[in-house]
mmCIF file of C-alpha atoms in Angstrom:
data_model
loop_
_atom_site.group_PDB
_atom_site.id
_atom_site.type_symbol
_atom_site.label_atom_id
_atom_site.label_comp_id
_atom_site.label_asym_id
_atom_site.label_seq_id
_atom_site.Cartn_x
_atom_site.Cartn_y
_atom_site.Cartn_z
ATOM 1 C CA MET T 1 0.000 0.000 0.000
ATOM 2 C CA ILE T 2 1.136 3.553 -0.666
ATOM 3 C CA LYS T 3 1.696 5.512 2.516
ATOM 4 C CA VAL T 4 1.853 9.309 2.742
ATOM 5 C CA PHE T 5 4.155 11.027 5.202
ATOM 6 C CA ILE T 6 5.847 14.360 5.925
ATOM 7 C CA LEU T 7 9.588 15.031 5.920
ATOM 8 C CA THR T 8 11.202 18.389 6.615
ATOM 9 C CA ALA T 9 13.663 19.938 4.194
ATOM 10 C CA LEU T 10 16.174 19.979 7.071
ATOM 11 C CA PHE T 11 16.181 16.169 7.135
ATOM 12 C CA PRO T 12 19.572 14.804 5.954
ATOM 13 C CA LEU T 13 19.177 13.020 2.642
ATOM 14 C CA GLY T 14 22.292 10.903 3.102
ATOM 15 C CA VAL T 15 20.194 7.798 3.775
ATOM 16 C CA PHE T 16 18.930 7.768 0.212
ATOM 17 C CA ALA T 17 20.608 5.481 -2.325
ATOM 18 C CA GLN T 18 22.435 7.404 -5.015
ATOM 19 C CA GLY T 19 21.177 7.352 -8.585
ATOM 20 C CA SER T 20 17.876 6.183 -10.074
ATOM 21 C CA THR T 21 18.871 3.183 -12.196
ATOM 22 C CA THR T 22 20.632 0.904 -9.712
ATOM 23 C CA VAL T 23 19.594 -0.468 -6.332
ATOM 24 C CA GLY T 24 21.327 -2.211 -3.470
ATOM 25 C CA ASP T 25 20.560 -5.558 -1.887
ATOM 26 C CA GLY T 26 19.368 -4.497 1.520
ATOM 27 C CA GLY T 27 15.683 -4.055 0.751
ATOM 28 C CA ASN T 28 14.815 -0.803 -0.982
ATOM 29 C CA GLY T 29 11.885 1.531 -1.378
ATOM 30 C CA VAL T 30 10.730 4.306 -3.672
ATOM 31 C CA VAL T 31 10.079 7.719 -2.130
ATOM 32 C CA CYS T 32 8.156 10.256 -4.227
ATOM 33 C CA LYS T 33 7.651 13.937 -3.385
ATOM 34 C CA THR T 34 4.071 15.000 -4.074
ATOM 35 C CA SER T 35 3.658 18.458 -2.521
ATOM 36 C CA GLY T 36 5.218 21.087 -0.246
ATOM 37 C CA ILE T 37 3.887 22.993 2.766
ATOM 38 C CA GLU T 38 5.508 26.083 4.281
ATOM 39 C CA GLN T 39 5.366 26.286 8.075
ATOM 40 C CA GLY T 40 7.279 29.285 9.398
ATOM 41 C CA GLN T 41 10.811 29.169 8.006
ATOM 42 C CA ALA T 42 10.714 25.409 7.454
ATOM 43 C CA GLN T 43 9.578 23.748 4.241
ATOM 44 C CA HIS T 44 7.726 20.471 4.704
ATOM 45 C CA TYR T 45 7.151 18.017 1.887
ATOM 46 C CA ARG T 46 4.564 15.305 1.433
ATOM 47 C CA TYR T 47 5.891 11.972 0.194
ATOM 48 C CA THR T 48 4.721 8.475 -0.694
ATOM 49 C CA LEU T 49 6.700 5.345 0.166
ATOM 50 C CA GLN T 50 6.544 1.841 -1.345
ATOM 51 C CA LEU T 51 8.794 -1.201 -1.172
ATOM 52 C CA LEU T 52 10.657 -1.332 -4.500
ATOM 53 C CA ASP T 53 9.699 -4.964 -5.188
ATOM 54 C CA LEU T 54 6.002 -4.048 -5.030
ATOM 55 C CA TYR T 55 6.449 -0.614 -6.649
ATOM 56 C CA GLU T 56 7.891 -2.213 -9.779
ATOM 57 C CA ALA T 57 5.168 -4.849 -9.896
ATOM 58 C CA ARG T 58 2.343 -2.371 -9.346
ATOM 59 C CA ASN T 59 3.612 -0.160 -12.146
ATOM 60 C CA VAL T 60 4.036 -3.111 -14.518
ATOM 61 C CA HIS T 61 0.866 -5.158 -13.896
ATOM 62 C CA GLY T 62 -0.911 -3.676 -10.863
ATOM 63 C CA HIS T 63 -1.880 -7.013 -9.291
ATOM 64 C CA ILE T 64 -0.710 -6.583 -5.711
ATOM 65 C CA PHE T 65 -2.735 -7.054 -2.543
ATOM 66 C CA HIS T 66 -3.192 -3.925 -0.456
ATOM 67 C CA ASP T 67 -2.968 -3.557 3.299
ATOM 68 C CA LYS T 68 -3.655 -0.917 5.940
ATOM 69 C CA PRO T 69 -0.690 1.138 7.190
ATOM 70 C CA ILE T 70 0.864 0.541 10.600
ATOM 71 C CA ILE T 71 0.887 4.265 11.373
ATOM 72 C CA GLY T 72 -0.140 5.127 14.910
ATOM 73 C CA ARG T 73 0.710 1.792 16.554
ATOM 74 C CA ASP T 74 3.713 -0.074 17.876
ATOM 75 C CA TRP T 75 4.523 -2.043 14.742
ATOM 76 C CA MET T 76 7.192 -4.062 16.587
ATOM 77 C CA SER T 77 4.527 -5.436 18.938
ATOM 78 C CA THR T 78 3.419 -9.067 19.219
ATOM 79 C CA GLU T 79 0.318 -8.116 17.240
ATOM 80 C CA THR T 80 2.416 -6.891 14.324
ATOM 81 C CA THR T 81 4.644 -9.986 14.392
ATOM 82 C CA SER T 82 1.550 -12.190 14.352
ATOM 83 C CA ARG T 83 -0.006 -10.302 11.452
ATOM 84 C CA VAL T 84 3.198 -10.321 9.382
ATOM 85 C CA CYS T 85 3.575 -14.081 9.938
ATOM 86 C CA GLY T 86 -0.064 -14.555 8.951
ATOM 87 C CA ILE T 87 0.475 -12.655 5.698
ATOM 88 C CA LEU T 88 3.535 -14.772 4.892
ATOM 89 C CA TYR T 89 1.741 -18.023 5.766
ATOM 90 C CA ARG T 90 -1.240 -17.224 3.533
ATOM 91 C CA ALA T 91 1.034 -16.089 0.698
ATOM 92 C CA ARG T 92 2.957 -19.379 0.854
ATOM 93 C CA LEU T 93 -0.219 -21.488 0.880
ATOM 94 C CA ARG T 94 -1.638 -19.555 -2.088
ATOM 95 C CA LEU T 95 1.580 -20.024 -4.020
ATOM 96 C CA GLN T 96 1.761 -23.728 -3.224
ATOM 97 C CA ASN T 97 -1.738 -24.102 -4.643
ATOM 98 C CA VAL T 98 -0.482 -23.055 -8.080
ATOM 99 C CA MET T 99 3.136 -24.239 -8.166
ATOM 100 C CA PRO T 100 5.498 -26.589 -6.281
ATOM 101 C CA LEU T 101 8.023 -24.937 -3.985
ATOM 102 C CA ASN T 102 11.407 -26.376 -3.112
ATOM 103 C CA SER T 103 12.599 -26.697 0.479
ATOM 104 C CA LYS T 104 14.787 -23.552 0.267
ATOM 105 C CA VAL T 105 11.839 -21.358 -0.677
ATOM 106 C CA ILE T 106 9.626 -22.847 2.039
ATOM 107 C CA GLN T 107 12.408 -22.282 4.546
ATOM 108 C CA ALA T 108 12.713 -18.655 3.380
ATOM 109 C CA PHE T 109 9.040 -18.066 4.203
ATOM 110 C CA LYS T 110 9.507 -19.534 7.681
ATOM 111 C CA GLN T 111 12.667 -17.509 8.238
ATOM 112 C CA ALA T 112 10.922 -14.305 7.178
ATOM 113 C CA CYS T 113 8.333 -14.934 9.894
ATOM 114 C CA GLU T 114 11.071 -15.502 12.468
ATOM 115 C CA LEU T 115 12.815 -12.285 11.390
ATOM 116 C CA SER T 116 9.698 -10.257 12.159
ATOM 117 C CA SER T 117 10.647 -10.472 15.846
ATOM 118 C CA ARG T 118 14.233 -9.373 15.131
ATOM 119 C CA VAL T 119 13.541 -6.039 13.460
ATOM 120 C CA ARG T 120 15.402 -3.096 14.961
ATOM 121 C CA ILE T 121 15.025 0.606 14.199
ATOM 122 C CA ARG T 122 18.170 2.625 13.498
ATOM 123 C CA VAL T 123 18.677 6.307 12.661
ATOM 124 C CA GLU T 124 20.872 5.286 9.725
ATOM 125 C CA ILE T 125 21.577 1.911 8.177
ATOM 126 C CA PRO T 126 24.523 0.725 6.033
ATOM 127 C CA GLN T 127 24.212 1.264 2.299
ATOM 128 C CA THR T 128 24.871 -1.794 0.129
ATOM 129 C CA HIS T 129 26.936 -1.673 -3.047
ATOM 130 C CA ASP T 130 25.886 -4.715 -5.117
ATOM 131 C CA TYR T 131 23.416 -3.429 -7.632
ATOM 132 C CA GLY T 132 20.651 -4.480 -9.969
ATOM 133 C CA ARG T 133 18.585 -2.614 -12.524
ATOM 134 C CA VAL T 134 15.172 -1.049 -11.950
ATOM 135 C CA VAL T 135 12.604 -1.992 -14.589
ATOM 136 C CA VAL T 136 10.479 1.157 -14.368
ATOM 137 C CA ASP T 137 11.582 4.721 -14.998
ATOM 138 C CA LEU T 138 11.348 6.695 -11.776
ATOM 139 C CA PRO T 139 9.833 10.176 -12.136
ATOM 140 C CA LYS T 140 12.088 13.105 -11.313
ATOM 141 C CA SER T 141 10.152 13.569 -8.083
ATOM 142 C CA CYS T 142 11.060 10.041 -6.916
ATOM 143 C CA ARG T 143 14.241 8.479 -5.608
ATOM 144 C CA LEU T 144 15.433 5.194 -4.155
ATOM 145 C CA VAL T 145 15.913 4.739 -0.429
ATOM 146 C CA GLN T 146 17.322 1.778 1.452
ATOM 147 C CA LEU T 147 14.734 0.545 3.947
ATOM 148 C CA GLY T 148 16.307 -2.549 5.437
ATOM 149 C CA PHE T 149 19.664 -4.146 6.048
ATOM 150 C CA ARG T 150 20.355 -7.595 7.457
ATOM 151 C CA GLN T 151 23.109 -7.764 10.059
ATOM 152 C CA PRO T 152 25.438 -10.772 10.481
ATOM 153 C CA SER T 153 23.728 -11.287 13.852
ATOM 154 C CA GLY T 154 20.444 -11.910 12.029
ATOM 155 C CA GLU T 155 18.831 -8.637 13.045
ATOM 156 C CA ILE T 156 17.019 -6.635 10.382
ATOM 157 C CA TRP T 157 17.795 -2.936 10.661
ATOM 158 C CA ILE T 158 15.189 -0.566 9.254
ATOM 159 C CA ALA T 159 15.702 3.159 8.736
ATOM 160 C CA ARG T 160 13.807 5.098 11.407
ATOM 161 C CA ASN T 161 12.444 7.835 9.150
ATOM 162 C CA GLU T 162 10.675 5.300 6.930
ATOM 163 C CA SER T 163 9.799 2.596 9.459
ATOM 164 C CA GLU T 164 6.416 3.836 10.662
ATOM 165 C CA TYR T 165 5.113 4.271 7.117
ATOM 166 C CA LEU T 166 5.483 0.655 6.031
ATOM 167 C CA SER T 167 2.323 -1.425 5.860
ATOM 168 C CA HIS T 168 2.214 -4.950 7.229
ATOM 169 C CA ILE T 169 2.363 -6.320 3.692
ATOM 170 C CA ASP T 170 5.368 -4.124 2.831
ATOM 171 C CA LEU T 171 7.130 -5.321 5.975
ATOM 172 C CA ALA T 172 6.298 -8.967 5.172
ATOM 173 C CA ALA T 173 7.602 -8.529 1.623
ATOM 174 C CA LEU T 174 10.770 -6.837 2.898
ATOM 175 C CA LEU T 175 11.496 -9.731 5.285
ATOM 176 C CA LEU T 176 10.791 -12.280 2.551
ATOM 177 C CA HIS T 177 13.169 -10.365 0.263
ATOM 178 C CA GLU T 178 15.924 -10.648 2.862
ATOM 179 C CA SER T 179 15.237 -14.358 3.458
ATOM 180 C CA LEU T 180 15.294 -15.271 -0.240
ATOM 181 C CA HIS T 181 18.846 -14.049 -0.873
ATOM 182 C CA PRO T 182 20.345 -17.562 -0.489
ATOM 183 C CA VAL T 183 17.935 -18.787 -3.202
ATOM 184 C CA PHE T 184 18.815 -15.938 -5.573
ATOM 185 C CA ALA T 185 22.525 -15.836 -4.833
ATOM 186 C CA ARG T 186 24.091 -14.563 -8.060
ATOM 187 C CA LYS T 187 24.538 -10.817 -8.549
ATOM 188 C CA SER T 188 22.575 -10.879 -11.826
ATOM 189 C CA ASP T 189 19.521 -12.205 -9.986
ATOM 190 C CA LYS T 190 18.529 -9.063 -8.074
ATOM 191 C CA LEU T 191 15.690 -8.192 -10.440
ATOM 192 C CA ALA T 192 14.581 -11.840 -10.486
ATOM 193 C CA LEU T 193 14.503 -11.806 -6.688
ATOM 194 C CA ARG T 194 12.279 -8.716 -6.601
ATOM 195 C CA GLN T 195 10.008 -10.222 -9.252
ATOM 196 C CA PHE T 196 9.575 -13.409 -7.246
ATOM 197 C CA VAL T 197 8.860 -11.493 -4.036
ATOM 198 C CA ALA T 198 6.158 -9.457 -5.775
ATOM 199 C CA PHE T 199 4.697 -12.571 -7.435
ATOM 200 C CA ASN T 200 3.970 -13.939 -3.972
ATOM 201 C CA PHE T 201 1.725 -10.969 -3.226
ATOM 202 C CA SER T 202 -0.060 -10.860 -6.592
ATOM 203 C CA THR T 203 -3.652 -11.897 -7.157
ATOM 204 C CA ARG T 204 -4.530 -15.543 -7.690
ATOM 205 C CA GLY T 205 -5.588 -14.832 -11.278
ATOM 206 C CA PHE T 206 -2.263 -13.198 -12.074
ATOM 207 C CA GLN T 207 -0.390 -16.110 -10.540
ATOM 208 C CA LYS T 208 -2.332 -18.656 -12.602
ATOM 209 C CA ARG T 209 -1.781 -16.717 -15.846
ATOM 210 C CA ASN T 210 1.943 -16.575 -15.213
ATOM 211 C CA LEU T 211 2.553 -19.967 -13.617
ATOM 212 C CA ASP T 212 4.934 -21.098 -16.370
ATOM 213 C CA LEU T 213 6.946 -17.874 -16.178
ATOM 214 C CA ALA T 214 7.155 -17.976 -12.384
ATOM 215 C CA THR T 215 8.320 -21.595 -12.553
ATOM 216 C CA ALA T 216 11.053 -20.613 -15.016
ATOM 217 C CA LEU T 217 11.943 -17.611 -12.832
ATOM 218 C CA LEU T 218 12.455 -19.825 -9.807
ATOM 219 C CA GLU T 219 14.313 -22.499 -11.750
ATOM 220 C CA HIS T 220 16.756 -20.267 -13.653
ATOM 221 C CA ARG T 221 16.909 -17.262 -11.293
ATOM 222 C CA GLN T 222 16.668 -14.892 -14.242
ATOM 223 C CA PRO T 223 14.130 -12.079 -14.846
ATOM 224 C CA VAL T 224 11.019 -12.772 -16.913
ATOM 225 C CA THR T 225 8.355 -10.646 -18.602
ATOM 226 C CA PHE T 226 5.056 -11.398 -16.913
ATOM 227 C CA ARG T 227 1.726 -11.275 -18.747
ATOM 228 C CA LYS T 228 -0.718 -8.638 -17.533
#
């Protein structure tokens, strides 16, 4: 789901990934400026935020489930962990109804659920440097931002300024993205990884129409062109 939030012009933009055609591995989002509001001497801007995996898919075929934002609640609570795990469980069952999944993919779903209790908020998070291409042209008012980074300890660090504007489904997709890296290990597979993450949250009709392509995607770990 698209979330709207306010950032001040005084906010340091160093957390944003540089450039608009490459993206790091840590779990990225797309931030778009939509309007500005003057309050005293400060300039406030209104933005939208989406996980990149789902942003690309929505702009290509539009078949993504939507979810309510987590704004106004403690999204690291037991309730949030339970809801994220529920989203992942239902997504896995839906996918298994249309295609077989190997043990590594099933394990990735389970690990993503476990990671939901290991999310930590940080003012800044490390920026990754292994890149993949973005399949949609970002408007000039949009830029890439790194939302998550997985630590060697297993913790998932999420940038504080974006954390409260993720929906449960965006958070579930982000954790699944992180957990699927061992399945999509080669550097050329970053787009394929994002495509597979988004496929898990697409409608049943879309999944059935593209079953053969998704099977090839998972088998060869290379990007495909889905049917609308």
